[in-house]
């Protein structure tokens, strides 16, 4: 019997403390776009979030190395003192242009992007409404920005609550939820706000680079553009590098820059990583054939897994997440695959039940031979477990 990862679970820390039998954390010794090495043994790998396989792309690595030669590893100070470099400002301009928003601001990484935005909103929105399945830092950020925070579970939830509220409302949500296989109803959420009032904040860590006709993210996929939209994101998933960003109107980005201690008082993204992210973003923007080919391979990946009985959600996304009953069966499938040098991550994370779930990922470096190997190993593991 298959079970999908359940929604609205207890907080991650509570689930982790109640879990027994969790596999020990392992140390990956080396990796390619397709494989990892653990304790001297190589495994075909179907995990992580490097959807476009840019972390090992020679162009991205070369950009990183060249910037390290120019700047060293760290700028050594906050950007508003002496730590600002050309790569930071250029990447911000290029991110804003790609997202078709007025401005963007870099943060050290994706989680701090949410928190820095929350700091800057303090007192502006009396009520924040948060999709209950969003990344934990989304709710944390909402609490920084608003005195009252409430969770909702559907697009209809905010509409009724907003109608009964005086003052502006901030709606916070992820753009896409890979573990449960759904996308946020962004158009409906935006329409629920009073005309010209409130804001819709979209954590698009998983959508940027993958969703939308050109890979520009969830806003492009939903066909929306509005000054009340704010996007946060990471450079560590589809772009395969590191860092976070907030993007929106010039006024909104100026407020984050002026009010956020997480921005003002931290050493910024390492210049070599900013240069690497610029290279990865350029590949996303310019190489449209690459993205189209990847989307075709994602469809084949999902179709092949569905054909052997793996449950699929309707959203076409490079992540297939599922659970099995009883929980011991998941461990048997995982171990059987590992014995054949195929790593199918069995993880404990937000969006899944207390016994963990499989999160199998297809990235742009995987080959047709990899798919055949995955399907063969997983089919036999499911049949024997």
mmCIF file of C-alpha atoms in Angstrom:
data_model
loop_
_atom_site.group_PDB
_atom_site.id
_atom_site.type_symbol
_atom_site.label_atom_id
_atom_site.label_comp_id
_atom_site.label_asym_id
_atom_site.label_seq_id
_atom_site.Cartn_x
_atom_site.Cartn_y
_atom_site.Cartn_z
ATOM 1 C CA UNK A 1 0.000 0.000 0.000
ATOM 2 C CA UNK A 2 1.299 3.474 -0.941
ATOM 3 C CA UNK A 3 0.835 6.618 1.116
ATOM 4 C CA UNK A 4 1.613 10.144 0.000
ATOM 5 C CA UNK A 5 3.429 12.459 2.433
ATOM 6 C CA UNK A 6 0.745 13.914 4.661
ATOM 7 C CA UNK A 7 0.170 17.624 5.086
ATOM 8 C CA UNK A 8 -0.054 19.812 8.197
ATOM 9 C CA UNK A 9 2.224 17.596 10.235
ATOM 10 C CA UNK A 10 3.649 18.462 13.643
ATOM 11 C CA UNK A 11 6.756 20.671 13.637
ATOM 12 C CA UNK A 12 9.858 19.070 12.241
ATOM 13 C CA UNK A 13 11.709 19.002 15.555
ATOM 14 C CA UNK A 14 8.799 17.180 17.237
ATOM 15 C CA UNK A 15 8.637 14.600 14.481
ATOM 16 C CA UNK A 16 12.375 14.018 14.594
ATOM 17 C CA UNK A 17 12.433 13.500 18.357
ATOM 18 C CA UNK A 18 9.680 10.895 18.131
ATOM 19 C CA UNK A 19 11.272 8.953 15.310
ATOM 20 C CA UNK A 20 13.020 5.665 15.876
ATOM 21 C CA UNK A 21 15.133 3.722 13.463
ATOM 22 C CA UNK A 22 16.260 6.708 11.431
ATOM 23 C CA UNK A 23 19.269 5.909 9.259
ATOM 24 C CA UNK A 24 22.491 7.524 10.477
ATOM 25 C CA UNK A 25 23.725 10.629 8.712
ATOM 26 C CA UNK A 26 26.372 9.789 6.113
ATOM 27 C CA UNK A 27 29.283 11.855 4.808
ATOM 28 C CA UNK A 28 29.471 12.178 1.029
ATOM 29 C CA UNK A 29 33.112 12.096 -0.019
ATOM 30 C CA UNK A 30 32.694 13.271 -3.611
ATOM 31 C CA UNK A 31 29.950 13.840 -6.139
ATOM 32 C CA UNK A 32 29.181 14.404 -9.783
ATOM 33 C CA UNK A 33 25.884 15.509 -11.252
ATOM 34 C CA UNK A 34 24.752 11.862 -11.225
ATOM 35 C CA UNK A 35 26.717 10.047 -8.546
ATOM 36 C CA UNK A 36 27.993 10.260 -4.994
ATOM 37 C CA UNK A 37 30.756 8.375 -3.180
ATOM 38 C CA UNK A 38 30.324 7.148 0.387
ATOM 39 C CA UNK A 39 33.064 5.228 2.224
ATOM 40 C CA UNK A 40 34.887 4.677 -1.037
ATOM 41 C CA UNK A 41 31.853 3.262 -2.891
ATOM 42 C CA UNK A 42 30.103 5.018 -5.770
ATOM 43 C CA UNK A 43 26.296 5.206 -5.953
ATOM 44 C CA UNK A 44 23.970 6.374 -8.688
ATOM 45 C CA UNK A 45 22.250 9.254 -6.897
ATOM 46 C CA UNK A 46 18.656 10.466 -7.123
ATOM 47 C CA UNK A 47 18.528 13.066 -4.380
ATOM 48 C CA UNK A 48 19.198 16.688 -3.593
ATOM 49 C CA UNK A 49 17.774 19.754 -5.291
ATOM 50 C CA UNK A 50 20.305 20.566 -8.011
ATOM 51 C CA UNK A 51 17.578 20.164 -10.617
ATOM 52 C CA UNK A 52 19.478 21.672 -13.548
ATOM 53 C CA UNK A 53 22.761 19.960 -12.606
ATOM 54 C CA UNK A 54 24.667 23.246 -12.690
ATOM 55 C CA UNK A 55 26.746 22.685 -9.541
ATOM 56 C CA UNK A 56 29.325 20.742 -11.557
ATOM 57 C CA UNK A 57 28.868 22.543 -14.874
ATOM 58 C CA UNK A 58 32.356 23.493 -16.149
ATOM 59 C CA UNK A 59 31.222 27.043 -16.976
ATOM 60 C CA UNK A 60 29.928 27.603 -13.458
ATOM 61 C CA UNK A 61 33.012 26.089 -11.826
ATOM 62 C CA UNK A 62 35.284 28.208 -14.050
ATOM 63 C CA UNK A 63 33.416 31.384 -13.049
ATOM 64 C CA UNK A 64 33.851 30.483 -9.397
ATOM 65 C CA UNK A 65 37.575 29.817 -9.769
ATOM 66 C CA UNK A 66 38.193 33.027 -11.704
ATOM 67 C CA UNK A 67 36.380 35.108 -9.078
ATOM 68 C CA UNK A 68 38.299 33.388 -6.285
ATOM 69 C CA UNK A 69 41.525 34.424 -8.005
ATOM 70 C CA UNK A 70 40.284 38.050 -8.158
ATOM 71 C CA UNK A 71 38.710 38.360 -4.709
ATOM 72 C CA UNK A 72 39.844 35.455 -2.552
ATOM 73 C CA UNK A 73 37.213 33.457 -0.717
ATOM 74 C CA UNK A 74 35.434 36.134 1.337
ATOM 75 C CA UNK A 75 34.819 39.853 1.068
ATOM 76 C CA UNK A 76 35.439 39.976 4.825
ATOM 77 C CA UNK A 77 32.911 42.642 5.847
ATOM 78 C CA UNK A 78 29.253 43.563 5.512
ATOM 79 C CA UNK A 79 28.201 45.052 2.205
ATOM 80 C CA UNK A 80 27.288 48.406 3.707
ATOM 81 C CA UNK A 81 30.832 48.828 5.057
ATOM 82 C CA UNK A 82 33.602 47.470 2.796
ATOM 83 C CA UNK A 83 32.302 44.044 1.752
ATOM 84 C CA UNK A 84 30.388 44.970 -1.395
ATOM 85 C CA UNK A 85 31.847 43.691 -4.691
ATOM 86 C CA UNK A 86 30.889 44.021 -8.347
ATOM 87 C CA UNK A 87 29.572 40.447 -8.513
ATOM 88 C CA UNK A 88 26.992 41.177 -5.786
ATOM 89 C CA UNK A 89 25.494 44.147 -7.602
ATOM 90 C CA UNK A 90 25.615 42.509 -11.020
ATOM 91 C CA UNK A 91 23.874 39.381 -9.735
ATOM 92 C CA UNK A 92 21.141 41.464 -8.095
ATOM 93 C CA UNK A 93 20.447 43.284 -11.369
ATOM 94 C CA UNK A 94 20.389 40.027 -13.315
ATOM 95 C CA UNK A 95 18.077 38.305 -10.835
ATOM 96 C CA UNK A 96 15.618 41.207 -10.916
ATOM 97 C CA UNK A 97 15.682 41.191 -14.713
ATOM 98 C CA UNK A 98 15.115 37.423 -14.884
ATOM 99 C CA UNK A 99 12.184 37.652 -12.470
ATOM 100 C CA UNK A 100 10.832 40.776 -14.215
ATOM 101 C CA UNK A 101 10.742 42.623 -10.893
ATOM 102 C CA UNK A 102 12.191 46.044 -10.164
ATOM 103 C CA UNK A 103 14.990 45.143 -7.799
ATOM 104 C CA UNK A 104 16.622 42.343 -5.814
ATOM 105 C CA UNK A 105 18.846 42.023 -2.759
ATOM 106 C CA UNK A 106 21.279 39.205 -1.996
ATOM 107 C CA UNK A 107 21.343 37.501 1.404
ATOM 108 C CA UNK A 108 23.839 34.899 2.672
ATOM 109 C CA UNK A 109 21.405 32.046 1.921
ATOM 110 C CA UNK A 110 17.774 31.193 1.268
ATOM 111 C CA UNK A 111 16.491 30.935 4.846
ATOM 112 C CA UNK A 112 17.975 34.311 5.773
ATOM 113 C CA UNK A 113 16.222 35.864 2.780
ATOM 114 C CA UNK A 114 12.859 35.072 4.376
ATOM 115 C CA UNK A 115 13.978 36.285 7.792
ATOM 116 C CA UNK A 116 15.518 39.497 6.474
ATOM 117 C CA UNK A 117 12.274 40.309 4.668
ATOM 118 C CA UNK A 118 10.311 39.592 7.840
ATOM 119 C CA UNK A 119 12.531 42.001 9.797
ATOM 120 C CA UNK A 120 11.849 44.756 7.290
ATOM 121 C CA UNK A 121 8.049 44.370 7.492
ATOM 122 C CA UNK A 122 7.759 44.962 11.235
ATOM 123 C CA UNK A 123 4.561 46.882 11.991
ATOM 124 C CA UNK A 124 3.455 47.250 8.381
ATOM 125 C CA UNK A 125 0.996 44.337 8.276
ATOM 126 C CA UNK A 126 -1.079 43.670 11.440
ATOM 127 C CA UNK A 127 -1.980 40.181 10.194
ATOM 128 C CA UNK A 128 0.081 37.589 8.354
ATOM 129 C CA UNK A 129 -1.561 34.526 6.806
ATOM 130 C CA UNK A 130 0.806 31.613 6.135
ATOM 131 C CA UNK A 131 0.247 28.469 4.093
ATOM 132 C CA UNK A 132 0.617 25.759 6.729
ATOM 133 C CA UNK A 133 2.790 23.593 4.491
ATOM 134 C CA UNK A 134 5.376 26.276 3.773
ATOM 135 C CA UNK A 135 9.031 25.968 4.717
ATOM 136 C CA UNK A 136 9.505 26.500 8.479
ATOM 137 C CA UNK A 137 11.405 29.754 7.937
ATOM 138 C CA UNK A 138 8.360 31.248 6.208
ATOM 139 C CA UNK A 139 6.338 31.129 9.433
ATOM 140 C CA UNK A 140 9.368 32.354 11.391
ATOM 141 C CA UNK A 141 9.706 35.314 9.048
ATOM 142 C CA UNK A 142 5.989 36.087 9.219
ATOM 143 C CA UNK A 143 6.233 36.282 13.020
ATOM 144 C CA UNK A 144 9.058 38.798 12.699
ATOM 145 C CA UNK A 145 6.933 41.021 10.488
ATOM 146 C CA UNK A 146 3.427 40.830 11.977
ATOM 147 C CA UNK A 147 2.030 40.728 15.520
ATOM 148 C CA UNK A 148 -0.627 38.192 14.537
ATOM 149 C CA UNK A 149 0.119 35.135 12.393
ATOM 150 C CA UNK A 150 -2.406 32.514 11.311
ATOM 151 C CA UNK A 151 -2.026 29.409 9.158
ATOM 152 C CA UNK A 152 -4.310 28.467 6.305
ATOM 153 C CA UNK A 153 -4.707 25.219 4.399
ATOM 154 C CA UNK A 154 -6.376 26.283 1.122
ATOM 155 C CA UNK A 155 -6.782 29.268 -1.161
ATOM 156 C CA UNK A 156 -10.276 29.834 0.248
ATOM 157 C CA UNK A 157 -8.931 30.213 3.792
ATOM 158 C CA UNK A 158 -7.362 33.667 3.348
ATOM 159 C CA UNK A 159 -10.369 35.094 1.520
ATOM 160 C CA UNK A 160 -12.776 34.739 4.452
ATOM 161 C CA UNK A 161 -10.158 35.884 6.944
ATOM 162 C CA UNK A 162 -9.159 38.946 4.920
ATOM 163 C CA UNK A 163 -12.760 40.069 4.598
ATOM 164 C CA UNK A 164 -13.079 40.190 8.373
ATOM 165 C CA UNK A 165 -9.792 42.035 8.946
ATOM 166 C CA UNK A 166 -9.112 45.738 9.192
ATOM 167 C CA UNK A 167 -5.765 46.872 7.871
ATOM 168 C CA UNK A 168 -3.363 45.381 5.383
ATOM 169 C CA UNK A 169 -2.601 41.669 5.279
ATOM 170 C CA UNK A 170 0.598 39.852 4.284
ATOM 171 C CA UNK A 171 0.077 36.422 2.701
ATOM 172 C CA UNK A 172 3.102 34.104 2.843
ATOM 173 C CA UNK A 173 3.448 30.878 0.856
ATOM 174 C CA UNK A 174 5.880 28.654 -0.953
ATOM 175 C CA UNK A 175 5.466 28.742 -4.718
ATOM 176 C CA UNK A 176 5.636 24.973 -5.070
ATOM 177 C CA UNK A 177 5.573 22.128 -2.555
ATOM 178 C CA UNK A 178 7.639 19.260 -3.989
ATOM 179 C CA UNK A 179 6.981 16.734 -1.235
ATOM 180 C CA UNK A 180 3.207 16.922 -1.583
ATOM 181 C CA UNK A 181 3.294 17.677 -5.304
ATOM 182 C CA UNK A 182 1.220 20.833 -5.428
ATOM 183 C CA UNK A 183 1.672 24.440 -6.461
ATOM 184 C CA UNK A 184 0.315 27.442 -4.606
ATOM 185 C CA UNK A 185 -2.792 29.110 -6.045
ATOM 186 C CA UNK A 186 -0.916 32.382 -6.439
ATOM 187 C CA UNK A 187 -3.386 34.076 -8.753
ATOM 188 C CA UNK A 188 -6.259 33.373 -6.363
ATOM 189 C CA UNK A 189 -4.216 34.437 -3.323
ATOM 190 C CA UNK A 190 -3.293 37.728 -4.964
ATOM 191 C CA UNK A 191 -6.913 38.346 -5.966
ATOM 192 C CA UNK A 192 -8.032 37.792 -2.356
ATOM 193 C CA UNK A 193 -6.215 40.955 -1.263
ATOM 194 C CA UNK A 194 -8.030 44.280 -1.377
ATOM 195 C CA UNK A 195 -7.171 46.195 -4.579
ATOM 196 C CA UNK A 196 -3.817 47.923 -4.184
ATOM 197 C CA UNK A 197 -3.391 46.742 -0.593
ATOM 198 C CA UNK A 198 -1.510 44.056 1.287
ATOM 199 C CA UNK A 199 1.217 41.883 -0.187
ATOM 200 C CA UNK A 200 1.762 38.317 -1.392
ATOM 201 C CA UNK A 201 5.151 36.859 -0.454
ATOM 202 C CA UNK A 202 6.265 33.806 -2.427
ATOM 203 C CA UNK A 203 9.164 31.659 -1.263
ATOM 204 C CA UNK A 204 10.095 30.297 -4.674
ATOM 205 C CA UNK A 205 13.162 28.299 -3.696
ATOM 206 C CA UNK A 206 11.938 25.231 -5.589
ATOM 207 C CA UNK A 207 10.116 26.990 -8.420
ATOM 208 C CA UNK A 208 12.817 29.365 -9.628
ATOM 209 C CA UNK A 209 14.739 27.784 -12.493
ATOM 210 C CA UNK A 210 12.188 25.018 -13.068
ATOM 211 C CA UNK A 211 8.658 26.464 -13.178
ATOM 212 C CA UNK A 212 7.325 28.714 -15.933
ATOM 213 C CA UNK A 213 7.835 28.635 -19.687
ATOM 214 C CA UNK A 214 11.352 30.056 -19.368
ATOM 215 C CA UNK A 215 12.139 28.670 -15.919
ATOM 216 C CA UNK A 216 11.655 32.037 -14.249
ATOM 217 C CA UNK A 217 9.583 30.534 -11.461
ATOM 218 C CA UNK A 218 6.111 30.349 -10.008
ATOM 219 C CA UNK A 219 5.081 33.899 -10.916
ATOM 220 C CA UNK A 220 5.761 33.141 -14.581
ATOM 221 C CA UNK A 221 3.965 29.790 -14.296
ATOM 222 C CA UNK A 222 0.864 31.532 -12.906
ATOM 223 C CA UNK A 223 1.066 34.527 -15.250
ATOM 224 C CA UNK A 224 1.050 37.209 -12.552
ATOM 225 C CA UNK A 225 2.947 40.465 -12.127
ATOM 226 C CA UNK A 226 1.888 43.003 -9.507
ATOM 227 C CA UNK A 227 3.704 45.521 -7.294
ATOM 228 C CA UNK A 228 2.312 43.741 -4.237
ATOM 229 C CA UNK A 229 4.338 40.621 -5.079
ATOM 230 C CA UNK A 230 7.562 39.850 -3.215
ATOM 231 C CA UNK A 231 9.694 36.833 -4.090
ATOM 232 C CA UNK A 232 12.287 35.168 -1.893
ATOM 233 C CA UNK A 233 14.503 32.407 -3.151
ATOM 234 C CA UNK A 234 17.717 30.478 -3.060
ATOM 235 C CA UNK A 235 20.594 30.037 -5.484
ATOM 236 C CA UNK A 236 21.344 26.557 -4.129
ATOM 237 C CA UNK A 237 18.642 24.538 -5.871
ATOM 238 C CA UNK A 238 18.068 24.911 -9.623
ATOM 239 C CA UNK A 239 21.103 27.196 -10.016
ATOM 240 C CA UNK A 240 23.334 24.803 -8.090
ATOM 241 C CA UNK A 241 25.347 27.480 -6.268
ATOM 242 C CA UNK A 242 24.630 29.182 -2.942
ATOM 243 C CA UNK A 243 22.978 32.262 -1.465
ATOM 244 C CA UNK A 244 19.525 33.770 -1.141
ATOM 245 C CA UNK A 245 17.632 36.776 -2.454
ATOM 246 C CA UNK A 246 14.593 38.986 -1.973
ATOM 247 C CA UNK A 247 13.050 40.560 -5.088
ATOM 248 C CA UNK A 248 10.238 43.080 -5.515
ATOM 249 C CA UNK A 249 9.690 46.793 -5.961
ATOM 250 C CA UNK A 250 12.566 49.219 -5.451
ATOM 251 C CA UNK A 251 10.799 50.609 -2.400
ATOM 252 C CA UNK A 252 10.425 47.171 -0.857
ATOM 253 C CA UNK A 253 14.035 46.162 -1.492
ATOM 254 C CA UNK A 254 15.260 49.485 -0.105
ATOM 255 C CA UNK A 255 13.320 48.759 3.089
ATOM 256 C CA UNK A 256 15.015 45.369 3.506
ATOM 257 C CA UNK A 257 18.399 46.948 2.896
ATOM 258 C CA UNK A 258 17.773 49.655 5.479
ATOM 259 C CA UNK A 259 15.982 47.695 8.208
ATOM 260 C CA UNK A 260 17.279 44.135 8.238
ATOM 261 C CA UNK A 261 20.055 43.315 10.687
ATOM 262 C CA UNK A 262 20.528 39.993 8.898
ATOM 263 C CA UNK A 263 21.554 41.966 5.840
ATOM 264 C CA UNK A 264 23.315 44.890 7.507
ATOM 265 C CA UNK A 265 25.335 42.945 10.059
ATOM 266 C CA UNK A 266 26.486 39.835 8.208
ATOM 267 C CA UNK A 267 29.282 39.010 5.821
ATOM 268 C CA UNK A 268 27.637 38.636 2.403
ATOM 269 C CA UNK A 269 27.636 35.825 -0.080
ATOM 270 C CA UNK A 270 31.223 34.896 -0.958
ATOM 271 C CA UNK A 271 32.227 36.704 -4.186
ATOM 272 C CA UNK A 272 33.206 33.453 -5.988
ATOM 273 C CA UNK A 273 29.753 32.041 -5.270
ATOM 274 C CA UNK A 274 28.103 35.205 -6.570
ATOM 275 C CA UNK A 275 30.126 34.875 -9.782
ATOM 276 C CA UNK A 276 29.172 31.207 -10.061
ATOM 277 C CA UNK A 277 25.498 32.098 -9.596
ATOM 278 C CA UNK A 278 25.762 34.697 -12.377
ATOM 279 C CA UNK A 279 27.123 32.028 -14.694
ATOM 280 C CA UNK A 280 24.369 29.564 -13.752
ATOM 281 C CA UNK A 281 21.680 32.217 -14.175
ATOM 282 C CA UNK A 282 23.070 33.096 -17.598
ATOM 283 C CA UNK A 283 22.804 29.447 -18.636
ATOM 284 C CA UNK A 284 19.185 29.346 -17.461
ATOM 285 C CA UNK A 285 18.303 32.549 -19.318
ATOM 286 C CA UNK A 286 20.183 31.900 -22.550
ATOM 287 C CA UNK A 287 20.052 28.143 -23.072
ATOM 288 C CA UNK A 288 16.327 27.604 -23.573
ATOM 289 C CA UNK A 289 16.867 24.329 -25.455
ATOM 290 C CA UNK A 290 18.566 22.866 -22.374
ATOM 291 C CA UNK A 291 15.547 23.610 -20.189
ATOM 292 C CA UNK A 292 13.144 22.191 -22.792
ATOM 293 C CA UNK A 293 15.141 18.978 -23.040
ATOM 294 C CA UNK A 294 15.204 18.668 -19.268
ATOM 295 C CA UNK A 295 11.439 19.044 -19.067
ATOM 296 C CA UNK A 296 11.006 16.255 -21.574
ATOM 297 C CA UNK A 297 13.228 13.959 -19.534
ATOM 298 C CA UNK A 298 11.283 14.827 -16.353
ATOM 299 C CA UNK A 299 8.066 13.699 -18.045
ATOM 300 C CA UNK A 300 9.658 10.412 -19.068
ATOM 301 C CA UNK A 301 11.068 9.922 -15.549
ATOM 302 C CA UNK A 302 7.641 10.392 -13.998
ATOM 303 C CA UNK A 303 5.895 8.187 -16.554
ATOM 304 C CA UNK A 304 8.337 5.346 -16.018
ATOM 305 C CA UNK A 305 8.009 5.486 -12.228
ATOM 306 C CA UNK A 306 4.230 5.594 -12.490
ATOM 307 C CA UNK A 307 4.291 2.528 -14.716
ATOM 308 C CA UNK A 308 5.894 0.422 -11.946
ATOM 309 C CA UNK A 309 3.343 1.517 -9.366
ATOM 310 C CA UNK A 310 5.018 4.530 -7.752
ATOM 311 C CA UNK A 311 2.243 6.995 -6.829
ATOM 312 C CA UNK A 312 2.463 10.346 -8.612
ATOM 313 C CA UNK A 313 0.912 13.724 -7.952
ATOM 314 C CA UNK A 314 -0.517 15.691 -10.912
ATOM 315 C CA UNK A 315 2.064 18.491 -10.727
ATOM 316 C CA UNK A 316 4.824 17.855 -13.259
ATOM 317 C CA UNK A 317 7.958 18.375 -11.188
ATOM 318 C CA UNK A 318 11.350 16.629 -10.970
ATOM 319 C CA UNK A 319 10.642 15.362 -7.439
ATOM 320 C CA UNK A 320 8.620 12.212 -6.766
ATOM 321 C CA UNK A 321 7.881 11.827 -3.041
ATOM 322 C CA UNK A 322 5.967 8.921 -1.538
ATOM 323 C CA UNK A 323 5.602 6.701 1.520
ATOM 324 C CA UNK A 324 5.012 2.976 1.885
ATOM 325 C CA UNK A 325 3.089 0.930 4.448
ATOM 326 C CA UNK A 326 4.333 -0.459 6.713
ATOM 327 C CA UNK A 327 7.299 1.832 7.463
ATOM 328 C CA UNK A 328 9.651 -1.164 7.613
ATOM 329 C CA UNK A 329 8.968 -1.701 3.918
ATOM 330 C CA UNK A 330 10.507 1.669 3.109
ATOM 331 C CA UNK A 331 13.697 0.709 4.891
ATOM 332 C CA UNK A 332 13.829 -2.590 3.018
ATOM 333 C CA UNK A 333 13.402 -0.866 -0.347
ATOM 334 C CA UNK A 334 16.056 1.693 0.552
ATOM 335 C CA UNK A 335 18.526 -0.974 1.661
ATOM 336 C CA UNK A 336 17.872 -3.146 -1.393
ATOM 337 C CA UNK A 337 18.610 -0.225 -3.692
ATOM 338 C CA UNK A 338 21.754 0.719 -1.757
ATOM 339 C CA UNK A 339 22.969 -2.854 -2.062
ATOM 340 C CA UNK A 340 22.780 -2.364 -5.832
ATOM 341 C CA UNK A 341 24.652 0.972 -5.635
ATOM 342 C CA UNK A 342 21.565 3.109 -6.229
ATOM 343 C CA UNK A 343 20.822 5.776 -3.625
ATOM 344 C CA UNK A 344 17.096 6.503 -3.258
ATOM 345 C CA UNK A 345 16.956 8.990 -0.368
ATOM 346 C CA UNK A 346 14.689 7.977 2.507
ATOM 347 C CA UNK A 347 14.446 11.192 4.476
ATOM 348 C CA UNK A 348 12.781 12.820 7.474
ATOM 349 C CA UNK A 349 11.778 16.358 6.576
ATOM 350 C CA UNK A 350 8.936 18.861 6.595
ATOM 351 C CA UNK A 351 5.992 17.596 4.544
ATOM 352 C CA UNK A 352 6.319 13.919 5.452
ATOM 353 C CA UNK A 353 5.135 11.605 8.170
ATOM 354 C CA UNK A 354 7.071 10.541 11.276
ATOM 355 C CA UNK A 355 8.512 7.447 9.595
ATOM 356 C CA UNK A 356 10.086 9.372 6.747
ATOM 357 C CA UNK A 357 9.450 9.236 3.010
ATOM 358 C CA UNK A 358 11.187 8.641 -0.275
ATOM 359 C CA UNK A 359 12.198 11.756 -2.205
ATOM 360 C CA UNK A 360 13.479 10.704 -5.623
ATOM 361 C CA UNK A 361 14.833 13.476 -7.837
ATOM 362 C CA UNK A 362 15.630 13.591 -11.534
ATOM 363 C CA UNK A 363 18.214 16.155 -12.616
ATOM 364 C CA UNK A 364 19.527 17.353 -15.960
ATOM 365 C CA UNK A 365 22.731 15.295 -15.740
ATOM 366 C CA UNK A 366 20.928 11.956 -15.523
ATOM 367 C CA UNK A 367 20.988 9.806 -18.643
ATOM 368 C CA UNK A 368 18.593 7.353 -20.248
ATOM 369 C CA UNK A 369 20.790 4.538 -18.941
ATOM 370 C CA UNK A 370 20.402 5.998 -15.438
ATOM 371 C CA UNK A 371 16.630 5.921 -15.845
ATOM 372 C CA UNK A 372 16.678 2.295 -16.937
ATOM 373 C CA UNK A 373 18.833 1.428 -13.947
ATOM 374 C CA UNK A 374 16.563 3.328 -11.553
ATOM 375 C CA UNK A 375 13.387 1.705 -12.850
ATOM 376 C CA UNK A 376 14.875 -1.805 -12.801
ATOM 377 C CA UNK A 377 16.282 -1.524 -9.269
ATOM 378 C CA UNK A 378 13.212 0.163 -7.804
ATOM 379 C CA UNK A 379 10.791 -2.263 -9.425
ATOM 380 C CA UNK A 380 12.607 -5.272 -8.029
ATOM 381 C CA UNK A 381 13.000 -3.643 -4.617
ATOM 382 C CA UNK A 382 9.260 -2.893 -4.422
ATOM 383 C CA UNK A 383 8.358 -6.426 -5.474
ATOM 384 C CA UNK A 384 10.638 -8.073 -2.920
ATOM 385 C CA UNK A 385 10.173 -5.731 0.061
#
